[in-house]
Amino acid sequence: MKTAKMKNIAVIPARSGSKGLKDKNIKELRGIPLLAYSINAARASGLFDEIMVSTDSSLYADIAMQYGASVPFLRSREQSGDNAGSWDTVEEVLSGYLKAAKFFETVCLLQPTSPLREAEDIVNGYKLFRDKNADAVTSVCEADHSPLWFMTLTDDLSLVQFRKNQEAAVPRQQLEKYYRINGALYIRKICYEHKSLYLKNEREYAFIMDRKRSVDIDVELDFQMAEFLLGGGVNSLSIYASVERR
């Protein structure tokens, strides 16, 4: 069988069974299906030989293809439930391409719930990947608050211990910066052995993104925040106001 070795594949996971926000992945954000923003960013980056949307829905697949993505096969039932993990889905996608004798050097997981991620973020993430000779790059952003400002509550809702901890803490301006994974960008090196594959992440580095581009849509409030930012909120953003169909 003739093999095809390509460089980079983007995988956009978009199952149809969202519980927190119904049909979240195709819900229109300023008139455009949510998953289309990730497709557009991937296409605009110019880095990918293949942009694949992994979905269990023929409707979702049709929408994805309208915006320029490939859907050569639908997601299996095993990877379509509430407990399906993103990396299990990625491995299923890569295994499907492997059966078709298509090989890639890297995979980039782009979650459709990060619509404010730009093509420039993907390009710069890959630059870090190359510069560090990395196995993996994962996007992060600065946390909104230091963990020292968080607490658990007892049944009586007392704040006494929390206030004592605050008194011993340094001023907010002197606290170290903390970062969180923002879910927007995951790059992994792909290794093939015999007839199987695995993803490397031994040498993993953080790619720092702006907090304004790190909105991760899970509930309606997140969706409203993304709409606000896309509409020019917070000094406006250099973000796609529209996504053209191919």
XYZ file of C-alpha atoms in Angstrom:
246
model
C 0.000 0.000 0.000
C 1.311 3.447 -0.886
C 1.874 5.625 2.178
C 1.461 9.377 2.548
C 3.671 11.162 5.071
C 2.483 14.653 5.969
C 3.622 17.162 8.515
C 0.829 18.467 10.759
C -2.783 17.562 11.435
C -5.253 19.656 13.429
C -7.987 17.748 15.258
C -11.097 19.617 16.399
C -13.263 17.435 18.689
C -16.942 18.296 18.378
C -19.300 15.666 19.714
C -23.014 16.410 19.735
C -23.908 15.389 23.284
C -23.140 18.555 25.229
C -25.043 18.659 28.523
C -24.121 22.063 29.968
C -24.987 24.032 26.829
C -27.137 22.213 24.271
C -25.486 21.765 20.859
C -22.666 23.975 22.120
C -20.242 23.144 19.340
C -22.545 24.400 16.588
C -24.264 27.116 18.607
C -23.984 30.357 16.639
C -21.601 32.898 18.122
C -22.297 36.230 16.435
C -23.965 34.340 13.595
C -21.257 31.705 13.107
C -21.166 28.098 14.401
C -18.753 27.808 17.310
C -16.602 25.092 15.739
C -16.063 27.268 12.645
C -13.810 29.627 14.596
C -11.307 26.843 15.258
C -11.491 25.649 11.659
C -10.828 29.158 10.435
C -7.882 29.697 12.807
C -6.339 26.417 11.697
C -6.762 27.276 8.024
C -5.427 30.810 8.480
C -2.299 29.499 10.220
C -1.228 27.740 7.009
C 0.409 24.973 9.042
C -1.789 21.955 8.471
C -1.934 19.291 5.809
C -5.241 18.151 7.280
C -7.860 19.828 9.468
C -10.157 17.134 10.817
C -13.320 17.588 12.864
C -14.045 14.531 14.989
C -17.785 14.272 15.515
C -20.478 11.678 16.009
C -23.066 13.775 14.153
C -23.757 13.929 10.422
C -25.197 17.424 10.923
C -22.023 18.607 12.659
C -19.951 16.967 9.921
C -21.858 18.822 7.197
C -21.332 22.148 8.972
C -17.633 21.425 9.484
C -17.139 20.606 5.805
C -18.968 23.778 4.765
C -16.266 25.727 6.575
C -13.357 23.826 5.054
C -12.622 20.939 7.425
C -12.368 17.241 6.598
C -14.589 14.588 8.158
C -13.481 11.325 6.502
C -15.194 9.240 9.181
C -17.463 9.758 12.176
C -16.422 9.230 15.776
C -17.100 5.815 17.268
C -19.839 5.266 19.826
C -17.181 4.488 22.451
C -15.689 7.976 22.034
C -19.032 9.806 21.912
C -20.161 9.495 25.521
C -19.850 11.918 28.427
C -16.716 10.188 29.715
C -14.823 10.246 26.416
C -11.435 11.929 26.781
C -10.004 14.348 24.234
C -6.765 12.403 23.835
C -8.611 9.113 23.339
C -10.493 10.878 20.556
C -7.243 12.170 19.042
C -5.729 8.692 19.084
C -8.848 7.296 17.427
C -8.518 9.920 14.669
C -4.829 9.215 14.118
C -5.491 5.468 14.076
C -8.131 6.025 11.402
C -5.627 7.884 9.248
C -2.991 5.229 9.959
C -5.331 2.595 8.516
C -5.473 4.748 5.383
C -1.638 4.843 5.370
C -1.516 8.545 6.215
C 1.183 9.584 8.697
C 1.800 12.904 10.431
C 4.678 14.359 12.436
C 2.535 16.368 14.863
C -1.062 16.660 15.972
C -2.601 19.899 17.220
C -5.718 19.572 19.362
C -7.906 22.653 18.945
C -10.960 22.596 21.174
C -13.931 24.382 19.571
C -14.756 25.909 22.955
C -11.835 28.353 22.507
C -13.182 30.592 19.720
C -11.004 33.601 20.563
C -7.792 31.701 19.855
C -6.180 33.249 16.771
C -4.135 31.794 13.915
C -1.186 33.743 15.311
C -1.443 31.765 18.554
C -1.151 28.512 16.617
C 1.798 29.821 14.590
C 3.611 31.032 17.706
C 2.847 27.795 19.535
C 4.499 25.846 16.723
C 7.441 28.268 16.764
C 7.975 27.493 20.448
C 7.631 23.798 19.639
C 10.440 24.061 17.078
C 12.668 26.413 19.068
C 12.542 24.156 22.142
C 12.829 20.950 20.118
C 9.806 19.963 22.162
C 7.696 16.845 22.317
C 4.683 18.845 23.461
C 3.426 22.399 23.839
C 0.332 23.328 25.861
C -1.221 26.780 26.047
C -1.666 28.535 29.379
C -2.721 31.966 30.567
C -2.175 33.912 33.734
C -4.649 32.941 36.444
C -7.204 35.567 37.433
C -6.296 35.254 41.105
C -3.562 33.744 43.230
C -4.449 30.423 44.910
C -3.855 32.257 48.196
C -7.128 34.088 47.563
C -9.075 30.822 47.370
C -10.484 28.817 50.259
C -12.761 26.028 51.303
C -15.698 26.698 53.599
C -16.821 24.782 56.650
C -20.481 24.006 57.234
C -20.899 27.110 59.414
C -19.482 29.374 56.641
C -16.877 30.874 58.974
C -14.214 33.142 57.464
C -12.042 33.278 60.584
C -9.264 30.990 59.328
C -9.288 32.593 55.899
C -8.765 36.042 57.431
C -5.883 34.722 59.519
C -4.263 33.330 56.382
C -4.714 36.676 54.631
C -3.060 38.557 57.480
C 0.038 36.407 57.068
C 0.089 36.775 53.269
C 2.207 39.261 51.342
C 0.464 42.140 49.489
C -1.305 41.133 46.298
C 1.107 43.151 44.150
C 4.030 41.089 45.468
C 2.521 37.668 44.853
C 4.070 35.382 42.278
C 2.255 34.941 38.989
C 0.266 31.750 38.646
C -0.832 30.186 35.363
C -3.582 27.808 34.322
C -4.088 25.621 31.268
C -6.585 27.481 29.086
C -7.621 24.621 26.777
C -6.926 26.498 23.547
C -3.862 24.781 22.079
C -2.197 21.393 22.493
C 0.639 20.320 20.174
C 2.076 16.804 20.397
C 4.747 14.892 18.502
C 3.495 11.636 16.981
C 5.628 8.499 17.075
C 4.874 5.364 15.072
C 5.996 1.883 16.026
C 5.172 -1.001 13.759
C 1.406 -0.703 13.263
C 0.632 1.487 16.259
C 1.295 5.042 17.400
C 1.756 7.084 20.547
C 2.040 10.756 21.461
C 5.198 12.101 23.113
C 5.077 14.641 25.934
C 8.327 14.162 27.869
C 9.687 17.584 26.892
C 6.572 19.711 27.361
C 6.572 23.520 27.397
C 3.997 26.191 28.186
C 2.842 28.622 25.521
C 1.509 31.731 27.253
C -1.623 33.306 25.780
C -3.425 36.520 26.640
C -6.317 36.028 29.075
C -8.695 37.843 26.695
C -8.140 35.090 24.107
C -8.430 32.322 26.680
C -12.210 32.167 27.141
C -13.210 28.500 27.362
C -16.919 28.066 26.716
C -18.629 25.633 29.038
C -21.795 27.415 30.172
C -23.998 30.230 28.899
C -22.067 32.916 30.817
C -18.847 31.917 29.001
C -20.718 32.184 25.716
C -21.909 35.683 26.583
C -18.373 36.709 27.517
C -17.077 35.505 24.140
C -19.811 37.477 22.371
C -18.849 40.581 24.351
C -15.164 40.261 23.464
C -15.836 39.487 19.799
C -18.053 42.552 19.664
C -15.168 44.810 20.640
C -15.347 44.665 24.423
C -12.269 45.333 26.558
C -10.568 47.683 24.081
C -11.533 45.379 21.210
C -9.655 42.303 20.052
C -7.897 41.415 16.820
C -10.189 38.493 16.241
C -12.236 37.188 13.348
C -15.469 39.141 13.113
C -16.653 36.660 10.524
C -15.706 33.317 9.086
C -16.039 32.930 5.346
C -17.201 29.690 3.910
C -14.932 28.060 1.413
